[in-house]
Amino acid sequence: MNFKIRNSILGVATICLQMFYVNFSIAQTNKIEPVKTMGRVEFDLKDGFAGEEVFTLGKSGVVMVSRTEKVENGTFDVHYEFFNTDLKSTEEYNESVEKKFGYSVGFFGAGADYMHKIAQSNNNLVNFLYAKDGSFLIHTFEKANKHKLTVAEGHLPKKSSIRDIALVGKSLFVVYRLKNITHLANIDWKSGEAQLIDIQIDGATPKKLNYHSIQAMENIDEVAVFMVNKVNKLTSDFVAVRFNLAGDDVCALKLNKTSTNQVISVTASAIAKNKVFFTGTYSTKGGANAITAEGIFLAEADATSLSYIRYTNFLDLKNYTKYLPQKQQDKIERKKGKAAAKGKELSASIMMVTHPIVPVSDGFILVGEAFYATYRTETRTTYVNGKPTTTTVTVFDGYQYTHAILVKFNLKGEIVQDQSIAMYLIRKPMSVERNITINTGQPITMTFADYNYIRSHTFDNNGNSTGSYDRGVIGTGDASEKVKNTIAKVNFLYENYYVVHGYQRIKGSGGKRNVYFISKVQI
């Protein structure tokens, strides 16, 4: 087993461990056997590096991206370290970057970040760094060429606000906003040469177009940019605009077939240039800018128009309400009877983040994660002319994830099977995130980390559940050590191997330690 320690200062990650996690007893943790650890690397949080991000490269291994906490002589370093599948370090790069690419002027605090976005394609990994003056750097690693590094630089218009990126072939597509208008740049990541593109939709005023997301469709050498055109207070058009690698607008597809069901989130899967499937969530309230959804949809499109779009109410899915808070379940049951008596269909609004759809031989698999916002009350005292005034305020307390859905569609957009699984996470993230990693092999496996544990659920290609269990404790590979707290994410690596990475507090023979770790585990 490979084991590496990097010395440094304890940062914000340790504070997060203390704030966000319940310290379960060792006896509770030992009730579940540790997951099988095949390799591990540890970093001690004391060498002045922070902002660790880990990306899996399949059988090529793993890359960790980090950066120095401090700016010295007007620069900081972006550090790249590659590991093989045994988690042995194979290459390291330190790229010096001007301080203008960082948020702070003179130094990074323990929780500071730098202005960058990372994207992967089948062949390359890109780190796009940008500054307020419009300048950018592109660090590109070619996966098939021993992680060869290419560095390019260029400029976008000054004061461009970067929203997102997508990587397809030689093109890095960058979505940016300037003077309240969303634009697209098609950048050659080898040269830095940028082609600036206006996003145009017939009948829409550019300033009224809101950006939603961008998705690479590598198998057809295109990207889809999803935009929202507000028609009126109650109606919005959700539009998928497709661009090829030459920067040409291929088509713009409206994903709303009715004024009632408004698409509010979407992912795409291309079978061919003339057959693209879209799936996501919809709402009947608030238009395309609605926060909560009432169901899911699947749509098929050719090169110019939708062939069909089909909607499914969340309440028509199996066990969907089973994992909601009991008060919400009771409220839904009460309303069901009233709606049925009036001949109406009841809907339940909830937040959901969906994953890119998984194509299978006879259809598609959709995975979504349901959650809701939580709040707490705080008492605050202010003084006016020396006199105290006490008020109680409501404060956002993170998103509580409750359950996940897996839905199998056939090629006609009809639901063949659906499952709901519990994922009541102990940690409540402060921003929306995807927690599940999906292995699309046989069986299809949904895996996620929660506190000190890895949980996993398996399904066949028809969407039938073939296993649901706790896989084990996220350990260190040393049975004599006890893991006190973990903040971790899981990424699929290859076959039945996964990479778990994050922060841990550990008690061992040498005392307590707080580390950033990367572990290869077998599930």
Short mmCIF file of N, CA and C in Angstrom, two decimals, residues 100-257:
data_model
loop_
_atom_site.label_atom_id
_atom_site.label_comp_id
_atom_site.label_asym_id
_atom_site.label_seq_id
_atom_site.Cartn_x
_atom_site.Cartn_y
_atom_site.Cartn_z
N LYS A 100 -3.26 38.17 -10.10
CA LYS A 100 -4.54 38.69 -10.58
C LYS A 100 -5.57 37.58 -10.82
N PHE A 101 -5.11 36.31 -10.90
CA PHE A 101 -6.03 35.20 -11.07
C PHE A 101 -6.59 34.71 -9.75
N GLY A 102 -6.19 35.36 -8.64
CA GLY A 102 -6.70 35.00 -7.33
C GLY A 102 -7.70 36.02 -6.85
N TYR A 103 -8.54 35.62 -5.90
CA TYR A 103 -9.54 36.54 -5.37
C TYR A 103 -8.91 37.62 -4.50
N SER A 104 -7.88 37.25 -3.74
CA SER A 104 -7.29 38.19 -2.80
C SER A 104 -6.12 38.93 -3.45
N VAL A 105 -5.74 40.06 -2.86
CA VAL A 105 -4.70 40.90 -3.46
C VAL A 105 -3.31 40.40 -3.11
N GLY A 106 -3.04 40.15 -1.81
CA GLY A 106 -1.69 39.82 -1.41
C GLY A 106 -1.47 38.40 -0.95
N PHE A 107 -2.53 37.74 -0.46
CA PHE A 107 -2.33 36.39 0.05
C PHE A 107 -3.67 35.66 0.04
N PHE A 108 -3.59 34.33 0.13
CA PHE A 108 -4.79 33.52 0.27
C PHE A 108 -5.01 33.21 1.74
N GLY A 109 -6.26 33.30 2.17
CA GLY A 109 -6.59 32.80 3.49
C GLY A 109 -6.77 31.29 3.40
N ALA A 110 -6.98 30.65 4.54
CA ALA A 110 -7.07 29.19 4.56
C ALA A 110 -8.24 28.68 3.72
N GLY A 111 -9.30 29.50 3.59
CA GLY A 111 -10.45 29.04 2.82
C GLY A 111 -10.58 29.72 1.48
N ALA A 112 -9.57 30.49 1.07
CA ALA A 112 -9.67 31.24 -0.18
C ALA A 112 -9.53 30.33 -1.38
N ASP A 113 -9.96 30.80 -2.51
CA ASP A 113 -9.87 30.04 -3.74
C ASP A 113 -9.23 30.93 -4.80
N TYR A 114 -9.04 30.38 -5.98
CA TYR A 114 -8.62 31.22 -7.09
C TYR A 114 -9.62 31.07 -8.22
N MET A 115 -9.60 31.99 -9.17
CA MET A 115 -10.63 32.03 -10.19
C MET A 115 -10.30 31.03 -11.29
N HIS A 116 -10.98 29.90 -11.26
CA HIS A 116 -10.69 28.84 -12.23
C HIS A 116 -11.88 27.90 -12.35
N LYS A 117 -11.91 27.18 -13.44
CA LYS A 117 -12.87 26.11 -13.65
C LYS A 117 -12.16 24.97 -14.35
N ILE A 118 -12.51 23.73 -13.99
CA ILE A 118 -11.87 22.55 -14.55
C ILE A 118 -12.90 21.71 -15.30
N ALA A 119 -12.51 21.23 -16.47
CA ALA A 119 -13.38 20.37 -17.27
C ALA A 119 -12.56 19.21 -17.83
N GLN A 120 -13.24 18.09 -18.05
CA GLN A 120 -12.60 16.91 -18.63
C GLN A 120 -13.34 16.51 -19.90
N SER A 121 -12.59 15.93 -20.83
CA SER A 121 -13.17 15.24 -21.98
C SER A 121 -12.61 13.83 -21.97
N ASN A 122 -12.92 13.05 -22.97
CA ASN A 122 -12.38 11.69 -23.04
C ASN A 122 -10.87 11.69 -23.14
N ASN A 123 -10.30 12.75 -23.76
CA ASN A 123 -8.87 12.76 -24.05
C ASN A 123 -8.06 13.77 -23.24
N ASN A 124 -8.71 14.79 -22.68
CA ASN A 124 -7.96 15.88 -22.05
C ASN A 124 -8.60 16.34 -20.75
N LEU A 125 -7.76 17.00 -19.93
CA LEU A 125 -8.25 17.69 -18.74
C LEU A 125 -7.75 19.12 -18.80
N VAL A 126 -8.66 20.08 -18.60
CA VAL A 126 -8.34 21.49 -18.74
C VAL A 126 -8.62 22.23 -17.44
N ASN A 127 -7.67 23.09 -17.05
CA ASN A 127 -7.89 24.04 -15.96
C ASN A 127 -7.88 25.43 -16.58
N PHE A 128 -9.03 26.11 -16.54
CA PHE A 128 -9.19 27.43 -17.14
C PHE A 128 -9.13 28.48 -16.03
N LEU A 129 -8.09 29.32 -16.04
CA LEU A 129 -7.92 30.37 -15.04
C LEU A 129 -8.22 31.72 -15.69
N TYR A 130 -8.91 32.61 -14.98
CA TYR A 130 -9.32 33.87 -15.57
C TYR A 130 -9.19 35.02 -14.57
N ALA A 131 -9.09 36.23 -15.10
CA ALA A 131 -8.94 37.44 -14.28
C ALA A 131 -9.97 38.48 -14.69
N LYS A 132 -10.15 39.50 -13.85
CA LYS A 132 -11.17 40.52 -14.11
C LYS A 132 -10.86 41.36 -15.34
N ASP A 133 -9.58 41.42 -15.73
CA ASP A 133 -9.23 42.23 -16.91
C ASP A 133 -9.48 41.48 -18.22
N GLY A 134 -10.07 40.27 -18.13
CA GLY A 134 -10.39 39.49 -19.32
C GLY A 134 -9.33 38.50 -19.73
N SER A 135 -8.13 38.57 -19.13
CA SER A 135 -7.07 37.63 -19.51
C SER A 135 -7.35 36.24 -18.93
N PHE A 136 -6.85 35.23 -19.62
CA PHE A 136 -7.04 33.86 -19.14
C PHE A 136 -5.81 33.02 -19.42
N LEU A 137 -5.66 31.95 -18.65
CA LEU A 137 -4.65 30.91 -18.86
C LEU A 137 -5.37 29.58 -19.00
N ILE A 138 -4.83 28.72 -19.87
CA ILE A 138 -5.39 27.38 -20.01
C ILE A 138 -4.27 26.37 -19.80
N HIS A 139 -4.42 25.55 -18.78
CA HIS A 139 -3.50 24.43 -18.54
C HIS A 139 -4.20 23.16 -19.00
N THR A 140 -3.66 22.52 -20.02
CA THR A 140 -4.29 21.33 -20.58
C THR A 140 -3.35 20.14 -20.47
N PHE A 141 -3.90 19.02 -19.97
CA PHE A 141 -3.15 17.77 -19.89
C PHE A 141 -3.76 16.76 -20.86
N GLU A 142 -2.92 16.21 -21.71
CA GLU A 142 -3.36 15.19 -22.66
C GLU A 142 -3.21 13.82 -22.01
N LYS A 143 -4.32 13.13 -21.83
CA LYS A 143 -4.32 11.87 -21.09
C LYS A 143 -3.51 10.78 -21.79
N ALA A 144 -3.58 10.73 -23.12
CA ALA A 144 -2.93 9.65 -23.86
C ALA A 144 -1.46 9.93 -24.15
N ASN A 145 -0.98 11.09 -23.77
CA ASN A 145 0.40 11.48 -24.10
C ASN A 145 1.22 11.71 -22.83
N LYS A 146 1.13 10.75 -21.90
CA LYS A 146 1.86 10.79 -20.64
C LYS A 146 1.63 12.11 -19.90
N HIS A 147 0.37 12.57 -19.96
CA HIS A 147 -0.03 13.78 -19.26
C HIS A 147 0.79 15.01 -19.68
N LYS A 148 1.04 15.09 -20.97
CA LYS A 148 1.76 16.24 -21.51
C LYS A 148 0.98 17.52 -21.19
N LEU A 149 1.71 18.53 -20.70
CA LEU A 149 1.08 19.80 -20.33
C LEU A 149 1.25 20.82 -21.44
N THR A 150 0.12 21.45 -21.82
CA THR A 150 0.14 22.57 -22.76
C THR A 150 -0.40 23.80 -22.04
N VAL A 151 0.31 24.91 -22.14
CA VAL A 151 -0.13 26.16 -21.51
C VAL A 151 -0.41 27.18 -22.60
N ALA A 152 -1.60 27.75 -22.59
CA ALA A 152 -1.98 28.78 -23.56
C ALA A 152 -2.57 29.97 -22.81
N GLU A 153 -2.53 31.12 -23.43
CA GLU A 153 -3.11 32.31 -22.81
C GLU A 153 -3.83 33.15 -23.85
N GLY A 154 -4.71 34.00 -23.39
CA GLY A 154 -5.46 34.86 -24.31
C GLY A 154 -6.30 35.85 -23.53
N HIS A 155 -7.23 36.50 -24.25
CA HIS A 155 -8.06 37.53 -23.63
C HIS A 155 -9.51 37.42 -24.10
N LEU A 156 -10.41 37.63 -23.18
CA LEU A 156 -11.82 37.87 -23.46
C LEU A 156 -12.08 39.35 -23.18
N PRO A 157 -13.24 39.88 -23.54
CA PRO A 157 -13.50 41.30 -23.24
C PRO A 157 -13.35 41.61 -21.75
N LYS A 158 -12.86 42.81 -21.43
CA LYS A 158 -12.69 43.21 -20.04
C LYS A 158 -14.01 43.15 -19.30
N LYS A 159 -13.91 42.80 -18.01
CA LYS A 159 -15.05 42.71 -17.10
C LYS A 159 -16.01 41.57 -17.47
N SER A 160 -15.52 40.60 -18.24
CA SER A 160 -16.34 39.42 -18.52
C SER A 160 -16.51 38.61 -17.24
N SER A 161 -17.73 38.18 -16.99
CA SER A 161 -18.03 37.35 -15.82
C SER A 161 -18.17 35.91 -16.31
N ILE A 162 -17.22 35.04 -15.93
CA ILE A 162 -17.22 33.66 -16.41
C ILE A 162 -18.28 32.86 -15.67
N ARG A 163 -19.10 32.14 -16.43
CA ARG A 163 -20.16 31.34 -15.84
C ARG A 163 -19.84 29.85 -15.84
N ASP A 164 -19.31 29.35 -16.96
CA ASP A 164 -19.13 27.89 -17.06
C ASP A 164 -18.25 27.55 -18.24
N ILE A 165 -17.77 26.28 -18.29
CA ILE A 165 -16.96 25.82 -19.43
C ILE A 165 -17.38 24.40 -19.81
N ALA A 166 -17.05 24.02 -21.05
CA ALA A 166 -17.25 22.65 -21.53
C ALA A 166 -16.16 22.36 -22.55
N LEU A 167 -15.67 21.14 -22.54
CA LEU A 167 -14.53 20.75 -23.36
C LEU A 167 -14.93 19.68 -24.36
N VAL A 168 -14.70 19.95 -25.65
CA VAL A 168 -14.96 18.98 -26.71
C VAL A 168 -13.83 19.07 -27.73
N GLY A 169 -13.06 18.00 -27.89
CA GLY A 169 -11.97 17.99 -28.87
C GLY A 169 -10.98 19.10 -28.60
N LYS A 170 -10.68 19.89 -29.64
CA LYS A 170 -9.72 20.99 -29.51
C LYS A 170 -10.36 22.26 -28.98
N SER A 171 -11.67 22.22 -28.77
CA SER A 171 -12.41 23.43 -28.39
C SER A 171 -12.77 23.45 -26.91
N LEU A 172 -12.43 24.57 -26.27
CA LEU A 172 -12.90 24.85 -24.92
C LEU A 172 -13.97 25.93 -25.04
N PHE A 173 -15.22 25.57 -24.77
CA PHE A 173 -16.32 26.53 -24.84
C PHE A 173 -16.48 27.20 -23.48
N VAL A 174 -16.48 28.53 -23.48
CA VAL A 174 -16.57 29.30 -22.24
C VAL A 174 -17.81 30.19 -22.31
N VAL A 175 -18.69 30.04 -21.33
CA VAL A 175 -19.87 30.90 -21.23
C VAL A 175 -19.51 32.08 -20.33
N TYR A 176 -19.72 33.30 -20.83
CA TYR A 176 -19.43 34.48 -20.01
C TYR A 176 -20.55 35.51 -20.19
N ARG A 177 -20.65 36.38 -19.21
CA ARG A 177 -21.68 37.42 -19.25
C ARG A 177 -21.01 38.78 -19.26
N LEU A 178 -21.47 39.65 -20.13
CA LEU A 178 -20.91 40.99 -20.28
C LEU A 178 -22.04 41.97 -20.53
N LYS A 179 -22.10 43.01 -19.72
CA LYS A 179 -23.15 44.02 -19.84
C LYS A 179 -24.55 43.40 -19.89
N ASN A 180 -24.75 42.44 -18.98
CA ASN A 180 -26.06 41.78 -18.80
C ASN A 180 -26.49 40.93 -19.99
N ILE A 181 -25.52 40.54 -20.81
CA ILE A 181 -25.82 39.66 -21.94
C ILE A 181 -24.90 38.44 -21.88
N THR A 182 -25.46 37.24 -22.08
CA THR A 182 -24.68 36.01 -22.06
C THR A 182 -24.07 35.74 -23.44
N HIS A 183 -22.78 35.44 -23.44
CA HIS A 183 -22.06 35.15 -24.68
C HIS A 183 -21.35 33.80 -24.56
N LEU A 184 -20.84 33.33 -25.68
CA LEU A 184 -20.08 32.07 -25.73
C LEU A 184 -18.76 32.32 -26.45
N ALA A 185 -17.68 31.78 -25.90
CA ALA A 185 -16.38 31.84 -26.58
C ALA A 185 -15.93 30.43 -26.91
N ASN A 186 -15.48 30.24 -28.14
CA ASN A 186 -14.93 28.96 -28.59
C ASN A 186 -13.41 29.14 -28.65
N ILE A 187 -12.69 28.57 -27.66
CA ILE A 187 -11.26 28.81 -27.52
C ILE A 187 -10.46 27.56 -27.89
N ASP A 188 -9.48 27.72 -28.74
CA ASP A 188 -8.54 26.64 -29.05
C ASP A 188 -7.58 26.51 -27.86
N TRP A 189 -7.66 25.39 -27.13
CA TRP A 189 -6.87 25.29 -25.90
C TRP A 189 -5.37 25.14 -26.17
N LYS A 190 -4.97 24.89 -27.41
CA LYS A 190 -3.54 24.80 -27.72
C LYS A 190 -2.93 26.18 -27.97
N SER A 191 -3.70 27.06 -28.63
CA SER A 191 -3.17 28.38 -29.00
C SER A 191 -3.72 29.51 -28.16
N GLY A 192 -4.89 29.32 -27.55
CA GLY A 192 -5.55 30.40 -26.81
C GLY A 192 -6.37 31.31 -27.69
N GLU A 193 -6.40 31.03 -28.99
CA GLU A 193 -7.19 31.86 -29.91
C GLU A 193 -8.68 31.68 -29.61
N ALA A 194 -9.39 32.82 -29.49
CA ALA A 194 -10.80 32.79 -29.09
C ALA A 194 -11.71 33.31 -30.19
N GLN A 195 -12.78 32.57 -30.44
CA GLN A 195 -13.85 32.99 -31.33
C GLN A 195 -15.04 33.40 -30.46
N LEU A 196 -15.47 34.65 -30.54
CA LEU A 196 -16.56 35.15 -29.71
C LEU A 196 -17.89 34.95 -30.44
N ILE A 197 -18.85 34.40 -29.75
CA ILE A 197 -20.12 34.00 -30.37
C ILE A 197 -21.28 34.64 -29.62
N ASP A 198 -22.21 35.22 -30.36
CA ASP A 198 -23.44 35.73 -29.77
C ASP A 198 -24.47 34.59 -29.72
N ILE A 199 -25.12 34.45 -28.58
CA ILE A 199 -26.17 33.44 -28.44
C ILE A 199 -27.49 34.09 -28.83
N GLN A 200 -28.05 33.65 -29.94
CA GLN A 200 -29.26 34.26 -30.47
C GLN A 200 -30.41 33.25 -30.54
N ILE A 201 -31.57 33.70 -30.12
CA ILE A 201 -32.78 32.88 -30.19
C ILE A 201 -33.87 33.74 -30.83
N ASP A 202 -34.50 33.21 -31.86
CA ASP A 202 -35.53 33.96 -32.58
C ASP A 202 -36.61 34.47 -31.62
N GLY A 203 -36.89 35.76 -31.74
CA GLY A 203 -37.96 36.35 -30.94
C GLY A 203 -37.56 36.72 -29.53
N ALA A 204 -36.28 36.49 -29.16
CA ALA A 204 -35.84 36.77 -27.79
C ALA A 204 -34.90 37.96 -27.76
N THR A 205 -35.05 38.80 -26.77
CA THR A 205 -34.15 39.92 -26.55
C THR A 205 -32.95 39.43 -25.75
N PRO A 206 -31.72 39.67 -26.25
CA PRO A 206 -30.53 39.13 -25.57
C PRO A 206 -30.48 39.42 -24.07
N LYS A 207 -30.88 40.62 -23.63
CA LYS A 207 -30.79 40.96 -22.21
C LYS A 207 -31.82 40.21 -21.37
N LYS A 208 -32.82 39.62 -22.02
CA LYS A 208 -33.84 38.86 -21.29
C LYS A 208 -33.54 37.37 -21.25
N LEU A 209 -32.42 36.98 -21.87
CA LEU A 209 -32.03 35.57 -21.87
C LEU A 209 -31.18 35.28 -20.64
N ASN A 210 -31.57 34.29 -19.88
CA ASN A 210 -30.80 33.88 -18.70
C ASN A 210 -30.12 32.54 -18.96
N TYR A 211 -28.86 32.47 -18.57
CA TYR A 211 -28.10 31.24 -18.78
C TYR A 211 -28.48 30.20 -17.72
N HIS A 212 -28.59 28.93 -18.14
CA HIS A 212 -28.88 27.84 -17.21
C HIS A 212 -27.68 26.90 -17.05
N SER A 213 -27.18 26.33 -18.16
CA SER A 213 -26.08 25.38 -18.08
C SER A 213 -25.54 25.09 -19.47
N ILE A 214 -24.39 24.41 -19.51
CA ILE A 214 -23.79 23.98 -20.77
C ILE A 214 -23.39 22.52 -20.63
N GLN A 215 -23.52 21.75 -21.70
CA GLN A 215 -23.16 20.34 -21.65
C GLN A 215 -22.44 19.93 -22.93
N ALA A 216 -21.31 19.23 -22.74
CA ALA A 216 -20.58 18.70 -23.89
C ALA A 216 -21.28 17.45 -24.40
N MET A 217 -21.34 17.32 -25.73
CA MET A 217 -21.83 16.09 -26.38
C MET A 217 -20.72 15.61 -27.30
N GLU A 218 -19.74 14.93 -26.69
CA GLU A 218 -18.50 14.58 -27.40
C GLU A 218 -18.73 13.68 -28.60
N ASN A 219 -19.68 12.76 -28.48
CA ASN A 219 -19.85 11.78 -29.56
C ASN A 219 -20.38 12.39 -30.86
N ILE A 220 -20.90 13.63 -30.78
CA ILE A 220 -21.32 14.30 -32.02
C ILE A 220 -20.58 15.63 -32.21
N ASP A 221 -19.51 15.84 -31.43
CA ASP A 221 -18.67 17.06 -31.55
C ASP A 221 -19.49 18.33 -31.44
N GLU A 222 -20.31 18.40 -30.40
CA GLU A 222 -21.14 19.58 -30.18
C GLU A 222 -21.23 19.90 -28.68
N VAL A 223 -21.69 21.11 -28.39
CA VAL A 223 -22.12 21.46 -27.04
C VAL A 223 -23.55 21.96 -27.11
N ALA A 224 -24.27 21.76 -26.02
CA ALA A 224 -25.61 22.31 -25.89
C ALA A 224 -25.58 23.37 -24.80
N VAL A 225 -26.02 24.58 -25.14
CA VAL A 225 -26.11 25.67 -24.17
C VAL A 225 -27.59 25.86 -23.86
N PHE A 226 -27.96 25.74 -22.58
CA PHE A 226 -29.36 25.82 -22.19
C PHE A 226 -29.65 27.23 -21.66
N MET A 227 -30.63 27.89 -22.30
CA MET A 227 -30.98 29.27 -21.98
C MET A 227 -32.47 29.35 -21.61
N VAL A 228 -32.79 30.34 -20.79
CA VAL A 228 -34.18 30.58 -20.38
C VAL A 228 -34.61 31.94 -20.91
N ASN A 229 -35.68 31.95 -21.70
CA ASN A 229 -36.24 33.18 -22.25
C ASN A 229 -37.57 33.47 -21.55
N LYS A 230 -37.58 34.52 -20.74
CA LYS A 230 -38.79 34.84 -20.00
C LYS A 230 -39.79 35.52 -20.92
N VAL A 231 -40.92 34.84 -21.14
CA VAL A 231 -41.96 35.34 -22.03
C VAL A 231 -42.86 36.33 -21.28
N ASN A 232 -43.31 35.94 -20.08
CA ASN A 232 -44.09 36.81 -19.21
C ASN A 232 -43.88 36.35 -17.78
N LYS A 233 -44.65 36.87 -16.83
CA LYS A 233 -44.45 36.54 -15.43
C LYS A 233 -44.66 35.06 -15.13
N LEU A 234 -45.49 34.39 -15.90
CA LEU A 234 -45.83 32.99 -15.62
C LEU A 234 -45.21 32.00 -16.58
N THR A 235 -44.67 32.47 -17.68
CA THR A 235 -44.19 31.55 -18.71
C THR A 235 -42.78 31.88 -19.15
N SER A 236 -41.97 30.84 -19.30
CA SER A 236 -40.62 30.99 -19.82
C SER A 236 -40.35 29.87 -20.81
N ASP A 237 -39.60 30.17 -21.86
CA ASP A 237 -39.16 29.15 -22.80
C ASP A 237 -37.78 28.64 -22.38
N PHE A 238 -37.67 27.33 -22.25
CA PHE A 238 -36.39 26.71 -21.94
C PHE A 238 -35.82 26.21 -23.27
N VAL A 239 -34.68 26.78 -23.69
CA VAL A 239 -34.18 26.55 -25.05
C VAL A 239 -32.80 25.90 -25.02
N ALA A 240 -32.63 24.85 -25.82
CA ALA A 240 -31.33 24.20 -26.00
C ALA A 240 -30.74 24.69 -27.31
N VAL A 241 -29.61 25.41 -27.23
CA VAL A 241 -28.94 25.91 -28.42
C VAL A 241 -27.69 25.06 -28.65
N ARG A 242 -27.61 24.41 -29.80
CA ARG A 242 -26.49 23.52 -30.10
C ARG A 242 -25.46 24.21 -30.99
N PHE A 243 -24.17 24.04 -30.63
CA PHE A 243 -23.06 24.61 -31.40
C PHE A 243 -22.08 23.51 -31.77
N ASN A 244 -21.55 23.58 -33.01
CA ASN A 244 -20.53 22.62 -33.42
C ASN A 244 -19.14 23.18 -33.13
N LEU A 245 -18.09 22.43 -33.46
CA LEU A 245 -16.73 22.84 -33.12
C LEU A 245 -16.25 24.04 -33.94
N ALA A 246 -16.95 24.36 -35.02
CA ALA A 246 -16.62 25.56 -35.79
C ALA A 246 -17.26 26.80 -35.19
N GLY A 247 -18.06 26.60 -34.13
CA GLY A 247 -18.74 27.72 -33.49
C GLY A 247 -20.05 28.07 -34.15
N ASP A 248 -20.52 27.24 -35.08
CA ASP A 248 -21.78 27.50 -35.78
C ASP A 248 -22.96 27.08 -34.92
N ASP A 249 -24.01 27.88 -34.99
CA ASP A 249 -25.28 27.57 -34.33
C ASP A 249 -25.98 26.49 -35.15
N VAL A 250 -26.07 25.28 -34.61
CA VAL A 250 -26.68 24.16 -35.34
C VAL A 250 -28.20 24.27 -35.32
N CYS A 251 -28.76 24.51 -34.13
CA CYS A 251 -30.21 24.69 -33.99
C CYS A 251 -30.53 25.18 -32.60
N ALA A 252 -31.74 25.70 -32.44
CA ALA A 252 -32.24 26.11 -31.13
C ALA A 252 -33.59 25.44 -30.92
N LEU A 253 -33.67 24.58 -29.90
CA LEU A 253 -34.87 23.80 -29.65
C LEU A 253 -35.57 24.28 -28.39
N LYS A 254 -36.85 24.62 -28.52
CA LYS A 254 -37.65 24.96 -27.35
C LYS A 254 -38.12 23.67 -26.69
N LEU A 255 -37.83 23.53 -25.39
CA LEU A 255 -38.18 22.29 -24.69
C LEU A 255 -39.52 22.39 -23.97
N ASN A 256 -40.27 23.46 -24.21
CA ASN A 256 -41.60 23.59 -23.63
C ASN A 256 -42.65 23.30 -24.69
N LYS A 257 -43.43 22.25 -24.44
CA LYS A 257 -44.53 21.94 -25.36
C LYS A 257 -45.84 22.58 -24.90
#
